[in-house]
Amino acid sequence: MIEIKKLSRSFGNLLAVDNLDLDVGNEIFGLLGPNGAGKSTTVMMLTTLLRPSSGTAKVCGYDIVKDSKKVRSKISYVPQDMAVDRKLTGRENVMLFAKLYGIPNRNSKVDEVIEMMGLSDRAGDLVAKYSGGMRRRLELAQALVHEPEVLFLDEPTLGLDVSGRKKIWEHIRMLKAEGMTIFMTTHYLEEAEKYCNRVAIIDKGRIAAVGSPENLVSSIGENASLNDVFLEKVKTPEEQAGFNSTQFRNLLRRR
Amino acid sequence: MKAVFYYFERDLVKWLRGRVTVVSSLVMPAAWLVFVGLALPTKFTDNYLEFITPGILVMTTLFSSLQGGSLMIFDKILGFLNKFLAMPSPRESMLYGKILFISVRGLLQASVILLIATVLGVRVLNPISVLLIYLTLFLFSVFFSALSTMIGLYLGDHDSYAAVNSMISMPLFFTSTALMPYDVMPAWLRTLASLNPVSYAIDSTRLLFEGTIPVYGILGLATGAGIMVLLGTYQFRKAVV
Ligand SMILES: Nc1ncnc2c1ncn2[C@@H]1O[C@H](COP(=O)(O)OP(=O)(O)OP(=O)(O)O)[C@@H](O)[C@H]1O
Ligand SMILES: [Mg+2]
């Protein structure tokens, strides 16, 4: 569904994504990595919002630069920062997307996705009155009105409580069961381990590891978790800057 | 091009739900008309209200169009722009929807002024003139909302946009024919005023109030609006990919 070849993007002299090669099939694919690793930049290139500096990628067989409009007709994108209109009702927010996508029978389709996201009884309320979890689900509803082939989710569970995150993941699983490909980024490794078919760990724009969570974990050793893989593959900023924990503790004690 | 309407509708509904902003944007221009038109002492005309009404009409649409530039900035920094740009509908529709909304909002404000001016005794000769006044104001509004959206996208943040806005709006207004006709202006002001696109709209509107049809004025504004929309489209395309 997604073929990425030597994809790079720089901002000034900062190389945010560096020669990325990746193939994603019909699966739930998780892109993991520390803050600033280049996850959002990658997603934005794949959703045709950012032009690559070099390299190519295809989504559903269409080139993200040359056939960007075709790509957009196959995908949905939910950005990292929530953007839903507070002065519109939940239903109006979804309806706007249904209209823009040109959905036939949009009234019933809108009701259907709102129902699916469990927002039916609050659909008539202004979004200003929604909780963070409801807004996230509303954004998913917006993305789902047009039944995309590939769904891009940039940190869909950010800032949600345990049950809110679980709900989102169940929805993702259900969408996968219906045949949708999901490409997502997250910082919650336990969840990625549990729900993703495959993950890639990127660090400073480069792939550090890619594979199914089970394979990655077993390559580290028994009783390991994806957290251990992550720590093994990704250099933390402290290590690079030579963070000295003893010195830091002494500093704190002195105060 | 249905998408243009949907984007327009979104902005309109959002605007109408902010009651305070709606009331203030409708009351403020009316207050200008009443205070300036009835209170300012003048020598060159005995019916200043009739003279100032076109000026206030154009001023209101000017300020409202210039303010409109911040709409696109907010959609951009709040992440709406990216969500819309990832959809298959033509990307420019987002821009045209904004221009349409800002211009229609300006016309709504202008209607309030026209209404109050009529109550205060200003007369327009025939319905055609009223229609052409709306057309003139619409073209003028398109010109400035396309320009302000362009500046907004270029600057990308709200504070600098507000600074630029206040820097250009007042000079544009005071160097126009809004407050006095060319023949009572000092020479330097006359030159500035005759170059100012705002005077263009005011002069045309004034002629319409007098019952003349300013063919060249309207054609000029239409050309200006067309060019600005083209430039805006070009810049929008460059800015979003
Ligand atoms: N528009 C931009 N201009 C300049 N630098 C940028 C821009 N967007 C991203 N960057 C830089 O590119 C790098 C990658 O950013 P990106 O947002 O892709 O990271 P991320 O993996 O999504 O991080 P996070 O987990 O914090 O969301 C960062 O160093 C960031 O500062
Ligand atoms: Mg990110």
Short mmCIF file of C-alpha atoms and ligand atoms in Angstrom, two decimals:
data_model
loop_
_atom_site.label_atom_id
_atom_site.label_comp_id
_atom_site.label_asym_id
_atom_site.label_seq_id
_atom_site.Cartn_x
_atom_site.Cartn_y
_atom_site.Cartn_z
CA MET A 1 0.00 0.00 0.00
CA ILE A 2 2.87 2.36 0.82
CA GLU A 3 6.30 2.13 -0.83
CA ILE A 4 8.89 4.59 0.40
CA LYS A 5 12.19 4.86 -1.49
CA LYS A 6 15.11 6.93 -0.23
CA LEU A 7 12.76 9.57 1.07
CA SER A 8 14.46 12.63 2.60
CA ARG A 9 13.36 15.99 3.84
CA SER A 10 15.50 18.75 5.23
CA PHE A 11 14.58 22.03 6.90
CA GLY A 12 17.46 24.39 6.26
CA ASN A 13 20.46 22.31 7.22
CA LEU A 14 18.51 20.05 9.55
CA LEU A 15 17.89 16.63 8.02
CA ALA A 16 14.54 15.67 9.50
CA VAL A 17 14.04 12.53 7.41
CA ASP A 18 17.13 10.84 6.06
CA ASN A 19 16.98 8.31 3.19
CA LEU A 20 13.97 6.44 4.46
CA ASP A 21 13.15 3.07 2.84
CA LEU A 22 9.98 1.35 3.95
CA ASP A 23 7.23 -0.89 2.59
CA VAL A 24 3.87 -1.05 4.26
CA GLY A 25 1.24 -3.61 3.30
CA ASN A 26 -2.36 -4.01 4.37
CA GLU A 27 -1.65 -3.84 8.09
CA ILE A 28 -1.53 -1.68 11.18
CA PHE A 29 1.86 -0.10 10.92
CA GLY A 30 3.36 1.87 13.80
CA LEU A 31 6.06 4.46 13.35
CA LEU A 32 7.90 4.89 16.64
CA GLY A 33 10.72 7.15 17.68
CA PRO A 34 11.73 9.86 20.15
CA ASN A 35 10.54 13.46 19.92
CA GLY A 36 11.89 15.13 16.83
CA ALA A 37 12.76 11.84 15.14
CA GLY A 38 10.91 12.82 11.97
CA LYS A 39 7.66 10.88 12.39
CA SER A 40 5.32 13.76 11.68
CA THR A 41 7.50 14.95 8.81
CA THR A 42 7.26 11.48 7.26
CA VAL A 43 3.49 11.37 7.67
CA MET A 44 3.15 14.84 6.16
CA MET A 45 5.14 13.85 3.11
CA LEU A 46 3.02 10.72 2.64
CA THR A 47 -0.18 12.75 2.96
CA THR A 48 1.13 15.20 0.28
CA LEU A 49 1.33 18.12 2.73
CA LEU A 50 5.09 18.45 2.47
CA ARG A 51 7.26 18.03 -0.56
CA PRO A 52 10.17 15.60 -0.15
CA SER A 53 13.64 17.10 -0.62
CA SER A 54 14.60 13.92 -2.45
CA GLY A 55 13.42 10.36 -2.95
CA THR A 56 9.96 9.10 -3.79
CA ALA A 57 7.04 7.34 -2.24
CA LYS A 58 3.87 5.76 -3.54
CA VAL A 59 0.60 5.43 -1.70
CA CYS A 60 -1.92 3.00 -3.24
CA GLY A 61 0.28 2.95 -6.32
CA TYR A 62 0.24 6.73 -6.82
CA ASP A 63 3.29 8.95 -6.58
CA ILE A 64 2.96 11.41 -3.69
CA VAL A 65 4.32 14.29 -5.78
CA LYS A 66 3.17 13.64 -9.34
CA ASP A 67 -0.21 12.11 -8.51
CA SER A 68 -0.82 13.90 -5.25
CA LYS A 69 -4.49 14.48 -5.93
CA LYS A 70 -5.06 10.77 -6.56
CA VAL A 71 -3.25 10.02 -3.31
CA ARG A 72 -5.52 12.41 -1.45
CA SER A 73 -8.60 10.66 -2.78
CA LYS A 74 -7.40 7.38 -1.27
CA ILE A 75 -6.33 8.51 2.18
CA SER A 76 -7.48 10.25 5.33
CA TYR A 77 -5.24 12.14 7.68
CA VAL A 78 -5.63 12.98 11.33
CA PRO A 79 -2.88 15.38 12.43
CA GLN A 80 -0.99 15.33 15.70
CA ASP A 81 -2.58 18.56 16.94
CA MET A 82 -6.34 18.33 17.19
CA ALA A 83 -8.24 20.63 14.88
CA VAL A 84 -12.01 20.56 15.18
CA ASP A 85 -14.24 23.63 15.03
CA ARG A 86 -15.33 24.51 18.55
CA LYS A 87 -18.19 26.67 17.38
CA LEU A 88 -19.71 23.90 15.30
CA THR A 89 -21.51 20.86 16.65
CA GLY A 90 -19.91 17.44 16.40
CA ARG A 91 -22.29 16.53 13.62
CA GLU A 92 -21.59 19.74 11.71
CA ASN A 93 -17.87 19.03 11.91
CA VAL A 94 -18.35 15.60 10.37
CA MET A 95 -20.90 16.91 7.86
CA LEU A 96 -18.39 19.49 6.59
CA PHE A 97 -15.99 16.67 5.74
CA ALA A 98 -18.75 14.60 4.14
CA LYS A 99 -19.63 17.58 1.92
CA LEU A 100 -16.03 18.30 1.01
CA TYR A 101 -15.44 14.66 0.15
CA GLY A 102 -18.62 14.65 -1.93
CA ILE A 103 -20.13 11.65 -0.12
CA PRO A 104 -23.42 10.38 -1.56
CA ASN A 105 -26.26 9.92 0.99
CA ARG A 106 -24.24 11.98 3.38
CA ASN A 107 -26.87 12.24 6.10
CA SER A 108 -26.93 8.52 6.78
CA LYS A 109 -23.15 8.18 6.34
CA VAL A 110 -22.49 10.94 8.87
CA ASP A 111 -24.87 9.36 11.37
CA GLU A 112 -23.19 6.02 10.79
CA VAL A 113 -19.64 7.17 11.59
CA ILE A 114 -20.81 9.23 14.56
CA GLU A 115 -22.58 6.15 15.88
CA MET A 116 -19.48 4.06 15.24
CA MET A 117 -17.36 6.46 17.30
CA GLY A 118 -19.90 6.42 20.11
CA LEU A 119 -20.78 10.10 19.83
CA SER A 120 -24.45 9.83 18.85
CA ASP A 121 -25.95 11.23 22.02
CA ARG A 122 -23.62 14.27 21.97
CA ALA A 123 -23.60 14.89 18.22
CA GLY A 124 -25.77 17.99 18.53
CA ASP A 125 -23.55 19.67 21.13
CA LEU A 126 -20.97 22.30 20.28
CA VAL A 127 -17.47 20.82 20.23
CA ALA A 128 -16.47 23.44 22.81
CA LYS A 129 -18.30 21.20 25.30
CA TYR A 130 -16.46 18.01 24.29
CA SER A 131 -13.73 16.32 26.30
CA GLY A 132 -10.33 15.63 24.74
CA GLY A 133 -11.21 11.99 24.15
CA MET A 134 -14.45 12.91 22.40
CA ARG A 135 -12.61 15.35 20.15
CA ARG A 136 -10.16 12.66 19.16
CA ARG A 137 -13.00 10.34 18.27
CA LEU A 138 -14.70 13.15 16.38
CA GLU A 139 -11.56 13.61 14.31
CA LEU A 140 -11.59 9.90 13.56
CA ALA A 141 -15.22 10.17 12.51
CA GLN A 142 -14.29 12.99 10.13
CA ALA A 143 -11.52 10.89 8.66
CA LEU A 144 -13.79 7.88 8.22
CA VAL A 145 -16.71 9.49 6.36
CA HIS A 146 -15.01 8.85 3.07
CA GLU A 147 -13.85 5.27 3.69
CA PRO A 148 -10.16 5.75 2.91
CA GLU A 149 -7.92 2.91 1.80
CA VAL A 150 -5.10 4.15 3.97
CA LEU A 151 -5.65 6.00 7.22
CA PHE A 152 -2.80 8.15 8.55
CA LEU A 153 -2.95 8.83 12.27
CA ASP A 154 -0.34 11.05 13.90
CA GLU A 155 -0.40 10.19 17.60
CA PRO A 156 -4.10 9.43 17.83
CA THR A 157 -3.96 8.47 21.52
CA LEU A 158 -1.97 11.49 22.70
CA GLY A 159 -3.30 12.90 25.95
CA LEU A 160 -6.04 10.32 26.45
CA ASP A 161 -6.69 8.26 29.56
CA VAL A 162 -6.31 4.49 29.56
CA SER A 163 -9.87 3.72 28.55
CA GLY A 164 -9.86 6.46 25.90
CA ARG A 165 -6.70 5.02 24.36
CA LYS A 166 -8.14 1.52 24.49
CA LYS A 167 -11.26 2.69 22.68
CA ILE A 168 -9.22 4.28 19.89
CA TRP A 169 -7.14 1.13 19.51
CA GLU A 170 -10.24 -1.05 19.32
CA HIS A 171 -11.55 1.19 16.56
CA ILE A 172 -8.26 0.92 14.71
CA ARG A 173 -8.38 -2.84 15.00
CA MET A 174 -11.91 -2.94 13.70
CA LEU A 175 -10.98 -0.76 10.73
CA LYS A 176 -8.11 -3.08 9.92
CA ALA A 177 -10.50 -6.03 10.05
CA GLU A 178 -12.62 -4.24 7.46
CA GLY A 179 -9.60 -4.08 5.16
CA MET A 180 -8.21 -0.62 5.84
CA THR A 181 -4.48 0.02 6.08
CA ILE A 182 -3.47 2.10 9.08
CA PHE A 183 -0.21 4.01 9.28
CA MET A 184 0.25 5.61 12.65
CA THR A 185 2.78 7.17 14.97
CA THR A 186 2.76 6.77 18.72
CA HIS A 187 4.84 7.10 21.85
CA TYR A 188 2.95 4.36 23.71
CA LEU A 189 5.15 1.36 23.07
CA GLU A 190 3.15 -1.17 25.07
CA GLU A 191 0.16 -0.37 22.91
CA ALA A 192 2.15 -0.52 19.70
CA GLU A 193 3.45 -3.90 20.79
CA LYS A 194 -0.05 -5.14 21.43
CA TYR A 195 -1.92 -3.74 18.46
CA CYS A 196 0.50 -3.10 15.56
CA ASN A 197 1.24 -5.81 13.00
CA ARG A 198 4.61 -4.23 12.31
CA VAL A 199 6.52 -1.27 13.63
CA ALA A 200 9.52 0.80 12.59
CA ILE A 201 11.66 2.67 15.05
CA ILE A 202 13.21 5.81 13.62
CA ASP A 203 15.80 8.04 15.18
CA LYS A 204 17.08 11.29 13.72
CA GLY A 205 15.29 10.57 10.47
CA ARG A 206 16.81 7.12 9.98
CA ILE A 207 15.34 3.67 10.43
CA ALA A 208 16.85 2.01 13.49
CA ALA A 209 14.74 -1.14 13.39
CA VAL A 210 11.75 -2.52 11.54
CA GLY A 211 9.70 -5.69 11.92
CA SER A 212 6.87 -7.25 13.84
CA PRO A 213 6.93 -6.44 17.55
CA GLU A 214 7.44 -10.14 18.39
CA ASN A 215 10.50 -10.45 16.17
CA LEU A 216 12.05 -7.24 17.40
CA VAL A 217 11.48 -8.20 20.99
CA SER A 218 12.81 -11.74 20.63
CA SER A 219 15.95 -10.44 18.94
CA ILE A 220 16.77 -8.59 22.16
CA GLY A 221 16.20 -11.50 24.46
CA GLU A 222 13.61 -13.30 26.55
CA ASN A 223 11.22 -11.37 28.76
CA ALA A 224 12.10 -8.22 26.89
CA SER A 225 9.53 -5.69 25.72
CA LEU A 226 9.32 -3.17 22.94
CA ASN A 227 10.53 -0.60 25.47
CA ASP A 228 13.82 -2.47 25.70
CA VAL A 229 14.12 -2.57 21.93
CA PHE A 230 13.45 1.14 21.79
CA LEU A 231 16.07 1.96 24.44
CA GLU A 232 18.57 -0.30 22.72
CA LYS A 233 18.06 1.23 19.28
CA VAL A 234 17.58 4.87 20.17
CA LYS A 235 20.26 6.95 21.79
CA THR A 236 18.65 9.15 24.39
CA PRO A 237 19.62 12.82 24.39
CA GLU A 238 21.16 12.31 27.85
CA GLU A 239 23.61 9.74 26.56
CA GLN A 240 24.63 12.00 23.72
CA ALA A 241 25.04 15.07 25.87
CA GLY A 242 26.95 13.00 28.42
CA PHE A 243 24.32 13.41 31.09
CA ASN A 244 25.86 12.59 34.41
CA SER A 245 23.23 11.36 36.82
CA THR A 246 25.51 11.32 39.86
CA GLN A 247 26.43 14.93 39.34
CA PHE A 248 22.77 15.79 38.85
CA ARG A 249 21.78 14.08 42.09
CA ASN A 250 24.54 15.87 43.98
CA LEU A 251 23.32 19.14 42.55
CA LEU A 252 19.84 18.46 43.80
CA ARG A 253 21.03 17.41 47.24
CA ARG A 254 22.94 20.65 47.68
CA ARG A 255 19.80 22.77 47.34
CA MET B 1 -16.48 24.34 -7.03
CA LYS B 2 -19.05 23.26 -4.47
CA ALA B 3 -16.19 23.10 -2.02
CA VAL B 4 -15.89 26.91 -2.15
CA PHE B 5 -19.42 27.15 -0.86
CA TYR B 6 -18.83 24.61 1.92
CA TYR B 7 -15.78 26.49 3.16
CA PHE B 8 -17.77 29.72 2.95
CA GLU B 9 -20.61 28.15 4.89
CA ARG B 10 -18.23 26.96 7.60
CA ASP B 11 -16.83 30.45 8.18
CA LEU B 12 -20.25 32.07 8.04
CA VAL B 13 -21.80 29.73 10.61
CA LYS B 14 -18.80 30.11 12.91
CA TRP B 15 -18.99 33.89 12.60
CA LEU B 16 -22.74 34.06 13.21
CA ARG B 17 -22.32 32.01 16.40
CA GLY B 18 -19.98 34.57 17.92
CA ARG B 19 -22.77 36.93 18.92
CA VAL B 20 -20.61 39.67 20.36
CA THR B 21 -18.44 39.91 17.26
CA VAL B 22 -21.50 39.99 15.01
CA VAL B 23 -23.19 42.76 16.98
CA SER B 24 -20.04 44.85 17.25
CA SER B 25 -19.18 44.47 13.57
CA LEU B 26 -22.68 45.62 12.65
CA VAL B 27 -22.97 48.43 15.20
CA MET B 28 -19.52 49.99 14.88
CA PRO B 29 -19.80 51.14 11.24
CA ALA B 30 -23.26 52.51 11.93
CA ALA B 31 -21.86 54.50 14.83
CA TRP B 32 -19.20 55.92 12.52
CA LEU B 33 -21.82 57.02 10.08
CA VAL B 34 -23.93 58.76 12.70
CA PHE B 35 -21.10 60.49 14.53
CA VAL B 36 -18.98 61.53 11.58
CA GLY B 37 -21.89 62.28 9.28
CA LEU B 38 -23.91 64.35 11.71
CA ALA B 39 -21.28 65.86 13.94
CA LEU B 40 -18.38 66.97 11.75
CA PRO B 41 -18.47 70.65 10.82
CA THR B 42 -17.81 71.18 7.12
CA LYS B 43 -17.83 74.03 4.66
CA PHE B 44 -17.77 72.37 1.25
CA THR B 45 -21.22 70.81 1.41
CA ASP B 46 -24.43 71.40 3.28
CA ASN B 47 -25.34 67.71 3.34
CA TYR B 48 -22.27 66.06 4.77
CA LEU B 49 -24.16 62.87 5.61
CA GLU B 50 -24.89 62.31 1.94
CA PHE B 51 -21.25 62.96 1.15
CA ILE B 52 -19.84 60.71 3.86
CA THR B 53 -22.13 57.68 3.37
CA PRO B 54 -20.14 56.24 0.42
CA GLY B 55 -16.94 56.86 2.39
CA ILE B 56 -18.21 54.98 5.43
CA LEU B 57 -19.52 52.16 3.25
CA VAL B 58 -16.15 51.67 1.62
CA MET B 59 -14.27 52.16 4.87
CA THR B 60 -16.31 49.43 6.53
CA THR B 61 -15.69 46.93 3.76
CA LEU B 62 -12.02 47.93 3.70
CA PHE B 63 -11.45 47.34 7.41
CA SER B 64 -13.49 44.18 7.38
CA SER B 65 -11.52 42.79 4.41
CA LEU B 66 -8.22 43.66 5.98
CA GLN B 67 -9.24 42.03 9.24
CA GLY B 68 -10.23 38.95 7.27
CA GLY B 69 -6.58 38.16 6.59
CA SER B 70 -6.28 36.73 10.06
CA LEU B 71 -8.83 34.00 9.30
CA MET B 72 -6.43 32.10 7.08
CA ILE B 73 -3.64 32.53 9.63
CA PHE B 74 -5.78 30.95 12.33
CA ASP B 75 -6.77 28.06 10.10
CA LYS B 76 -3.11 27.56 9.39
CA ILE B 77 -1.71 27.68 12.91
CA LEU B 78 -4.59 25.69 14.39
CA GLY B 79 -3.99 22.89 11.89
CA PHE B 80 -7.25 23.17 9.92
CA LEU B 81 -5.44 24.14 6.76
CA ASN B 82 -3.43 20.91 6.75
CA LYS B 83 -6.53 18.82 7.31
CA PHE B 84 -8.27 20.49 4.39
CA LEU B 85 -5.21 20.29 2.16
CA ALA B 86 -5.06 16.53 2.66
CA MET B 87 -8.50 16.21 1.05
CA PRO B 88 -9.08 15.62 -2.66
CA SER B 89 -11.21 18.74 -3.29
CA PRO B 90 -9.29 21.46 -5.19
CA ARG B 91 -6.96 23.14 -2.75
CA GLU B 92 -7.69 26.67 -3.93
CA SER B 93 -11.35 26.31 -2.96
CA MET B 94 -10.21 26.92 0.58
CA LEU B 95 -8.79 30.31 -0.47
CA TYR B 96 -11.82 31.27 -2.56
CA GLY B 97 -14.15 30.28 0.26
CA LYS B 98 -12.29 32.66 2.55
CA ILE B 99 -12.42 35.53 0.05
CA LEU B 100 -16.12 34.91 -0.53
CA PHE B 101 -16.90 34.83 3.18
CA ILE B 102 -14.94 37.98 3.96
CA SER B 103 -16.61 39.82 1.08
CA VAL B 104 -20.12 38.69 1.95
CA ARG B 105 -19.56 39.64 5.57
CA GLY B 106 -18.49 43.09 4.36
CA LEU B 107 -21.68 43.39 2.33
CA LEU B 108 -23.79 42.47 5.36
CA GLN B 109 -22.12 45.27 7.30
CA ALA B 110 -22.63 47.62 4.38
CA SER B 111 -26.33 46.77 4.34
CA VAL B 112 -26.70 47.98 7.92
CA ILE B 113 -25.08 51.29 6.95
CA LEU B 114 -27.27 51.66 3.89
CA LEU B 115 -30.31 51.04 6.01
CA ILE B 116 -29.37 53.61 8.63
CA ALA B 117 -28.37 56.15 6.00
CA THR B 118 -31.81 55.72 4.44
CA VAL B 119 -33.45 56.26 7.80
CA LEU B 120 -31.37 59.42 8.22
CA GLY B 121 -32.60 60.75 4.90
CA VAL B 122 -29.97 59.70 2.34
CA ARG B 123 -31.68 58.61 -0.89
CA VAL B 124 -30.49 56.31 -3.66
CA LEU B 125 -32.20 57.03 -6.98
CA ASN B 126 -33.09 53.56 -8.26
CA PRO B 127 -32.76 49.84 -7.59
CA ILE B 128 -30.12 49.43 -10.32
CA SER B 129 -27.89 51.85 -8.44
CA VAL B 130 -28.35 49.86 -5.24
CA LEU B 131 -27.39 46.70 -7.08
CA LEU B 132 -24.33 48.36 -8.58
CA ILE B 133 -23.32 49.77 -5.20
CA TYR B 134 -23.29 46.19 -3.91
CA LEU B 135 -21.30 45.08 -6.93
CA THR B 136 -18.76 47.86 -6.45
CA LEU B 137 -18.33 47.06 -2.77
CA PHE B 138 -18.08 43.35 -3.53
CA LEU B 139 -15.30 43.80 -6.11
CA PHE B 140 -13.49 46.17 -3.79
CA SER B 141 -13.83 43.65 -0.98
CA VAL B 142 -12.52 40.80 -3.12
CA PHE B 143 -9.49 42.92 -3.99
CA PHE B 144 -8.60 43.61 -0.38
CA SER B 145 -9.54 40.24 1.10
CA ALA B 146 -7.37 38.47 -1.48
CA LEU B 147 -4.57 40.90 -0.63
CA SER B 148 -4.96 40.52 3.12
CA THR B 149 -5.13 36.73 2.94
CA MET B 150 -1.97 36.82 0.87
CA ILE B 151 -0.17 38.98 3.41
CA GLY B 152 -1.49 36.76 6.19
CA LEU B 153 -0.22 33.57 4.60
CA TYR B 154 3.10 35.21 3.90
CA LEU B 155 3.61 36.44 7.46
CA GLY B 156 2.16 33.31 9.01
CA ASP B 157 1.58 34.68 12.48
CA HIS B 158 -1.23 36.69 13.91
CA ASP B 159 0.69 39.38 15.79
CA SER B 160 2.74 40.55 12.85
CA TYR B 161 -0.35 40.49 10.73
CA ALA B 162 -2.22 42.72 13.17
CA ALA B 163 0.74 45.13 13.12
CA VAL B 164 0.81 45.29 9.33
CA ASN B 165 -2.94 45.66 9.23
CA SER B 166 -2.98 48.68 11.52
CA MET B 167 -0.07 50.12 9.58
CA ILE B 168 -1.88 50.07 6.25
CA SER B 169 -5.57 50.43 7.08
CA MET B 170 -5.59 53.93 8.57
CA PRO B 171 -3.29 55.55 5.95
CA LEU B 172 -5.35 53.95 3.18
CA PHE B 173 -8.48 55.46 4.64
CA PHE B 174 -7.16 58.95 5.37
CA THR B 175 -5.46 59.36 2.00
CA SER B 176 -8.69 58.55 0.19
CA THR B 177 -11.63 60.69 -0.80
CA ALA B 178 -13.68 59.31 2.09
CA LEU B 179 -13.72 62.47 4.19
CA MET B 180 -13.34 65.26 1.57
CA PRO B 181 -13.50 65.70 -2.18
CA TYR B 182 -10.40 66.25 -4.32
CA ASP B 183 -10.93 70.02 -4.74
CA VAL B 184 -10.60 70.84 -1.04
CA MET B 185 -7.48 68.66 -0.56
CA PRO B 186 -3.96 70.04 -0.41
CA ALA B 187 -2.01 69.18 -3.56
CA TRP B 188 0.10 66.38 -2.04
CA LEU B 189 -2.97 64.67 -0.63
CA ARG B 190 -4.75 65.01 -3.95
CA THR B 191 -1.95 63.07 -5.66
CA LEU B 192 -2.03 60.34 -3.02
CA ALA B 193 -5.80 60.15 -3.08
CA SER B 194 -5.96 59.79 -6.84
CA LEU B 195 -3.55 56.83 -6.66
CA ASN B 196 -5.37 55.15 -3.80
CA PRO B 197 -7.60 52.18 -4.77
CA VAL B 198 -9.87 53.12 -1.89
CA SER B 199 -10.72 56.45 -3.58
CA TYR B 200 -11.58 54.48 -6.68
CA ALA B 201 -14.29 52.58 -4.84
CA ILE B 202 -15.52 55.66 -3.00
CA ASP B 203 -15.75 57.79 -6.15
CA SER B 204 -17.66 55.04 -7.95
CA THR B 205 -20.05 54.59 -5.05
CA ARG B 206 -20.57 58.35 -4.82
CA LEU B 207 -21.43 58.54 -8.51
CA LEU B 208 -23.92 55.72 -8.04
CA PHE B 209 -25.60 57.63 -5.22
CA GLU B 210 -25.89 60.58 -7.60
CA GLY B 211 -27.45 58.36 -10.25
CA THR B 212 -24.54 58.05 -12.68
CA ILE B 213 -23.10 54.67 -13.62
CA PRO B 214 -19.31 54.68 -13.22
CA VAL B 215 -18.49 52.18 -15.97
CA TYR B 216 -14.74 52.69 -15.80
CA GLY B 217 -14.69 52.66 -12.03
CA ILE B 218 -16.45 49.32 -11.90
CA LEU B 219 -14.37 47.85 -14.71
CA GLY B 220 -11.22 49.05 -12.99
CA LEU B 221 -12.23 47.46 -9.70
CA ALA B 222 -13.16 44.23 -11.47
CA THR B 223 -9.76 44.11 -13.15
CA GLY B 224 -8.00 44.85 -9.87
CA ALA B 225 -9.99 42.16 -8.05
CA GLY B 226 -9.28 39.65 -10.82
CA ILE B 227 -5.55 40.32 -10.73
CA MET B 228 -5.45 40.10 -6.95
CA VAL B 229 -7.28 36.75 -6.96
CA LEU B 230 -4.81 35.41 -9.54
CA LEU B 231 -1.85 36.60 -7.48
CA GLY B 232 -3.45 35.16 -4.36
CA THR B 233 -3.97 31.80 -6.04
CA TYR B 234 -0.38 31.75 -7.20
CA GLN B 235 0.95 32.55 -3.76
CA PHE B 236 -1.44 30.08 -2.07
CA ARG B 237 -0.26 27.27 -4.34
CA LYS B 238 3.33 28.10 -3.59
CA ALA B 239 2.71 28.34 0.14
CA VAL B 240 0.89 25.05 0.56
CA VAL B 241 3.18 22.56 -1.16
N1 LIG C 1 8.38 23.37 9.50
C1 LIG C 1 9.56 23.05 10.07
N2 LIG C 1 10.58 23.93 10.01
C2 LIG C 1 11.77 23.62 10.57
N3 LIG C 1 12.03 22.47 11.22
C3 LIG C 1 11.07 21.56 11.31
C4 LIG C 1 9.77 21.81 10.75
N4 LIG C 1 9.01 20.72 10.99
C5 LIG C 1 9.77 19.85 11.68
N5 LIG C 1 11.02 20.35 11.86
C6 LIG C 1 12.13 19.65 12.55
O1 LIG C 1 12.26 18.37 12.00
C7 LIG C 1 12.55 17.42 13.01
C8 LIG C 1 11.52 16.31 12.96
O2 LIG C 1 10.28 16.82 13.39
P1 LIG C 1 8.97 15.95 13.46
O3 LIG C 1 7.85 16.85 13.80
O4 LIG C 1 8.85 15.14 12.23
O5 LIG C 1 9.27 14.99 14.68
P2 LIG C 1 8.36 13.90 15.37
O6 LIG C 1 9.06 12.61 15.26
O7 LIG C 1 6.99 13.97 14.86
O8 LIG C 1 8.40 14.37 16.89
P3 LIG C 1 7.25 14.34 18.02
O9 LIG C 1 7.26 12.95 18.58
O10 LIG C 1 7.77 15.30 19.03
O11 LIG C 1 5.99 14.73 17.40
C9 LIG C 1 12.58 18.17 14.31
O12 LIG C 1 13.94 18.41 14.65
C10 LIG C 1 11.86 19.46 14.02
O13 LIG C 1 12.39 20.50 14.78
MG MG C 2 5.15 14.48 15.61
#
